[in-house]
Amino acid sequence: MSCFRPAVDQMHGYVPGEQPTEAGWVKLNTNENPYPPSPRVIEAIERAARGRLNIYPDPLVRSFSRAAAELFGLEPEWFLPANGSDENLTILMRAFVDAGERIAYPYPSYVLYETLGEIQGAVVSRIPLARDWSFPDASRTVVESAKLAFIPNPNSPSGNRWSDDELDRLVPPRGMLILDEAYGDFADAPHRGERLSGALGKQLVITRTFSKSYSLAGLRFGFCIAHPDTIAGLRKVKDSYNCDTLSIAGATAALLDQEWMLANRAKIIATRTRLTAALERLGFTVVPSQANFVWAEQAAISHEEIYRQLKDRRILVRYMKFPFCGPEQREFRDGLRISVGTDAEIDALLAALAEIVAAHP
């Protein structure tokens, strides 16, 4: 007999990308930033480590919120820092969704939303995306009864970015639109505070992470931005001290060094452009990306076989397969999500792919 809740017994759980522990891999599978964080981050963490680690950190993380407020043109009360943006998603689920209530998210996209919904005992509705990753006309009906609609923008795994007008049509009439902008800094025109001052008002929450553009996937820090009344409610259900002293110091220092982040962003975007062109020359179809990865499909060779042959060469990309896609929910869609690494890592990848394609009859 199981003592777990039925919802937990029945779910599969989210499976993150492979994380090899030994050296020697070209790792292009989990969308980490290939460049190190700002030197100011290391200095700030070292200072914090020499400080009072025996004392609890500020539960409101006010030092970070003040820095973020200046960057985004808002007041500190608009920010809720968290242990990675995934914790923000958990807090939102915990605060707004009772068992039996509905959440919605586009599919294929970040399936952790579905996992979080299952944990909460929610009804999970997928918004099926068209083959070109656009929202079909019927999408509005899916969110009609949802408490939360989670929209990753730019989307993962495709890397496309939807317009504000497209997203405004997906606001649940009696719920919240959650814009997951984990990759937002890599978009052509990243959002700042202007998105929150529009007509949506209290129905919009934006989540951000330091794992991507700020090169801090190992630190675990994120935040959400919303109307102060929403933030006040979310604080009721967060862990008391959800951000530790070292992560607060590091994330705040990273945010204050915009020059460092933007320089790395420019390198990643330049490499992304080169990678896209090279993949297309090798016969792949590549979605124009606004993120730090690309989605590539190959009609002539099995995606899973390409993934395995790359892994044999100690190159990791993410093979992703999404069942039950298409209008009749009988198809599946698969492809390769490739993180943008350093130029040397991308050269190694492209050389290996050229061999694989050339060897295919």
PDB file of N, CA, C and O in Angstrom, residues 227-252:
ATOM      1  N   HIS A 227       2.197  43.101  -9.911  1.00  0.00           N
ATOM      2  CA  HIS A 227       1.626  44.194  -9.125  1.00  0.00           C
ATOM      3  C   HIS A 227       1.907  43.956  -7.638  1.00  0.00           C
ATOM      4  O   HIS A 227       1.883  42.808  -7.177  1.00  0.00           O
ATOM      5  N   PRO A 228       2.204  44.986  -6.865  1.00  0.00           N
ATOM      6  CA  PRO A 228       2.508  44.796  -5.433  1.00  0.00           C
ATOM      7  C   PRO A 228       1.446  44.020  -4.666  1.00  0.00           C
ATOM      8  O   PRO A 228       1.781  43.280  -3.732  1.00  0.00           O
ATOM      9  N   ASP A 229       0.161  44.151  -5.024  1.00  0.00           N
ATOM     10  CA  ASP A 229      -0.867  43.364  -4.335  1.00  0.00           C
ATOM     11  C   ASP A 229      -0.674  41.878  -4.600  1.00  0.00           C
ATOM     12  O   ASP A 229      -0.881  41.035  -3.706  1.00  0.00           O
ATOM     13  N   THR A 230      -0.285  41.524  -5.834  1.00  0.00           N
ATOM     14  CA  THR A 230      -0.008  40.124  -6.159  1.00  0.00           C
ATOM     15  C   THR A 230       1.221  39.635  -5.401  1.00  0.00           C
ATOM     16  O   THR A 230       1.221  38.532  -4.828  1.00  0.00           O
ATOM     17  N   ILE A 231       2.275  40.443  -5.386  1.00  0.00           N
ATOM     18  CA  ILE A 231       3.498  40.054  -4.671  1.00  0.00           C
ATOM     19  C   ILE A 231       3.208  39.837  -3.197  1.00  0.00           C
ATOM     20  O   ILE A 231       3.699  38.869  -2.586  1.00  0.00           O
ATOM     21  N   ALA A 232       2.402  40.706  -2.594  1.00  0.00           N
ATOM     22  CA  ALA A 232       2.075  40.564  -1.175  1.00  0.00           C
ATOM     23  C   ALA A 232       1.380  39.235  -0.902  1.00  0.00           C
ATOM     24  O   ALA A 232       1.643  38.568   0.109  1.00  0.00           O
ATOM     25  N   GLY A 233       0.497  38.807  -1.794  1.00  0.00           N
ATOM     26  CA  GLY A 233      -0.162  37.522  -1.629  1.00  0.00           C
ATOM     27  C   GLY A 233       0.779  36.353  -1.814  1.00  0.00           C
ATOM     28  O   GLY A 233       0.716  35.358  -1.077  1.00  0.00           O
ATOM     29  N   LEU A 234       1.690  36.455  -2.787  1.00  0.00           N
ATOM     30  CA  LEU A 234       2.637  35.376  -3.033  1.00  0.00           C
ATOM     31  C   LEU A 234       3.587  35.186  -1.854  1.00  0.00           C
ATOM     32  O   LEU A 234       4.004  34.059  -1.553  1.00  0.00           O
ATOM     33  N   ARG A 235       3.940  36.270  -1.187  1.00  0.00           N
ATOM     34  CA  ARG A 235       4.841  36.162  -0.034  1.00  0.00           C
ATOM     35  C   ARG A 235       4.247  35.301   1.078  1.00  0.00           C
ATOM     36  O   ARG A 235       4.982  34.708   1.866  1.00  0.00           O
ATOM     37  N   LYS A 236       2.933  35.225   1.147  1.00  0.00           N
ATOM     38  CA  LYS A 236       2.289  34.444   2.198  1.00  0.00           C
ATOM     39  C   LYS A 236       2.612  32.956   2.093  1.00  0.00           C
ATOM     40  O   LYS A 236       2.586  32.240   3.099  1.00  0.00           O
ATOM     41  N   VAL A 237       2.888  32.484   0.874  1.00  0.00           N
ATOM     42  CA  VAL A 237       3.041  31.042   0.683  1.00  0.00           C
ATOM     43  C   VAL A 237       4.464  30.624   0.337  1.00  0.00           C
ATOM     44  O   VAL A 237       4.726  29.443   0.124  1.00  0.00           O
ATOM     45  N   LYS A 238       5.393  31.573   0.272  1.00  0.00           N
ATOM     46  CA  LYS A 238       6.777  31.194  -0.004  1.00  0.00           C
ATOM     47  C   LYS A 238       7.430  30.661   1.272  1.00  0.00           C
ATOM     48  O   LYS A 238       6.943  30.883   2.388  1.00  0.00           O
ATOM     49  N   ASP A 239       8.541  29.941   1.110  1.00  0.00           N
ATOM     50  CA  ASP A 239       9.319  29.538   2.271  1.00  0.00           C
ATOM     51  C   ASP A 239       9.854  30.777   2.989  1.00  0.00           C
ATOM     52  O   ASP A 239      10.131  31.804   2.357  1.00  0.00           O
ATOM     53  N   SER A 240      10.028  30.677   4.299  1.00  0.00           N
ATOM     54  CA  SER A 240      10.398  31.860   5.088  1.00  0.00           C
ATOM     55  C   SER A 240      11.673  32.516   4.563  1.00  0.00           C
ATOM     56  O   SER A 240      11.716  33.729   4.344  1.00  0.00           O
ATOM     57  N   TYR A 241      12.727  31.716   4.398  1.00  0.00           N
ATOM     58  CA  TYR A 241      14.024  32.217   3.904  1.00  0.00           C
ATOM     59  C   TYR A 241      14.351  31.456   2.626  1.00  0.00           C
ATOM     60  O   TYR A 241      15.192  30.564   2.617  1.00  0.00           O
ATOM     61  N   ASN A 242      13.678  31.806   1.539  1.00  0.00           N
ATOM     62  CA  ASN A 242      13.789  30.996   0.323  1.00  0.00           C
ATOM     63  C   ASN A 242      15.030  31.319  -0.503  1.00  0.00           C
ATOM     64  O   ASN A 242      15.367  30.578  -1.417  1.00  0.00           O
ATOM     65  N   CYS A 243      15.723  32.415  -0.192  1.00  0.00           N
ATOM     66  CA  CYS A 243      16.962  32.754  -0.891  1.00  0.00           C
ATOM     67  C   CYS A 243      18.090  32.846   0.131  1.00  0.00           C
ATOM     68  O   CYS A 243      17.944  33.539   1.153  1.00  0.00           O
ATOM     69  N   ASP A 244      19.206  32.167  -0.117  1.00  0.00           N
ATOM     70  CA  ASP A 244      20.276  32.152   0.864  1.00  0.00           C
ATOM     71  C   ASP A 244      21.216  33.347   0.682  1.00  0.00           C
ATOM     72  O   ASP A 244      21.205  34.024  -0.349  1.00  0.00           O
ATOM     73  N   THR A 245      22.037  33.571   1.676  1.00  0.00           N
ATOM     74  CA  THR A 245      22.909  34.744   1.713  1.00  0.00           C
ATOM     75  C   THR A 245      23.842  34.814   0.513  1.00  0.00           C
ATOM     76  O   THR A 245      24.045  35.885  -0.077  1.00  0.00           O
ATOM     77  N   LEU A 246      24.420  33.683   0.126  1.00  0.00           N
ATOM     78  CA  LEU A 246      25.385  33.687  -0.976  1.00  0.00           C
ATOM     79  C   LEU A 246      24.709  33.934  -2.316  1.00  0.00           C
ATOM     80  O   LEU A 246      25.236  34.664  -3.168  1.00  0.00           O
ATOM     81  N   SER A 247      23.544  33.329  -2.529  1.00  0.00           N
ATOM     82  CA  SER A 247      22.855  33.546  -3.809  1.00  0.00           C
ATOM     83  C   SER A 247      22.342  34.979  -3.921  1.00  0.00           C
ATOM     84  O   SER A 247      22.356  35.562  -5.012  1.00  0.00           O
ATOM     85  N   ILE A 248      21.898  35.561  -2.831  1.00  0.00           N
ATOM     86  CA  ILE A 248      21.460  36.962  -2.858  1.00  0.00           C
ATOM     87  C   ILE A 248      22.621  37.866  -3.261  1.00  0.00           C
ATOM     88  O   ILE A 248      22.488  38.747  -4.126  1.00  0.00           O
ATOM     89  N   ALA A 249      23.776  37.645  -2.636  1.00  0.00           N
ATOM     90  CA  ALA A 249      24.949  38.473  -2.944  1.00  0.00           C
ATOM     91  C   ALA A 249      25.366  38.306  -4.400  1.00  0.00           C
ATOM     92  O   ALA A 249      25.623  39.292  -5.112  1.00  0.00           O
ATOM     93  N   GLY A 250      25.428  37.067  -4.881  1.00  0.00           N
ATOM     94  CA  GLY A 250      25.864  36.819  -6.246  1.00  0.00           C
ATOM     95  C   GLY A 250      24.897  37.356  -7.282  1.00  0.00           C
ATOM     96  O   GLY A 250      25.301  37.985  -8.267  1.00  0.00           O
ATOM     97  N   ALA A 251      23.611  37.127  -7.071  1.00  0.00           N
ATOM     98  CA  ALA A 251      22.617  37.587  -8.049  1.00  0.00           C
ATOM     99  C   ALA A 251      22.557  39.110  -8.104  1.00  0.00           C
ATOM    100  O   ALA A 251      22.431  39.691  -9.186  1.00  0.00           O
ATOM    101  N   THR A 252      22.647  39.744  -6.964  1.00  0.00           N
ATOM    102  CA  THR A 252      22.603  41.209  -6.953  1.00  0.00           C
ATOM    103  C   THR A 252      23.804  41.785  -7.693  1.00  0.00           C
ATOM    104  O   THR A 252      23.673  42.722  -8.496  1.00  0.00           O
TER     105      THR A 252
END
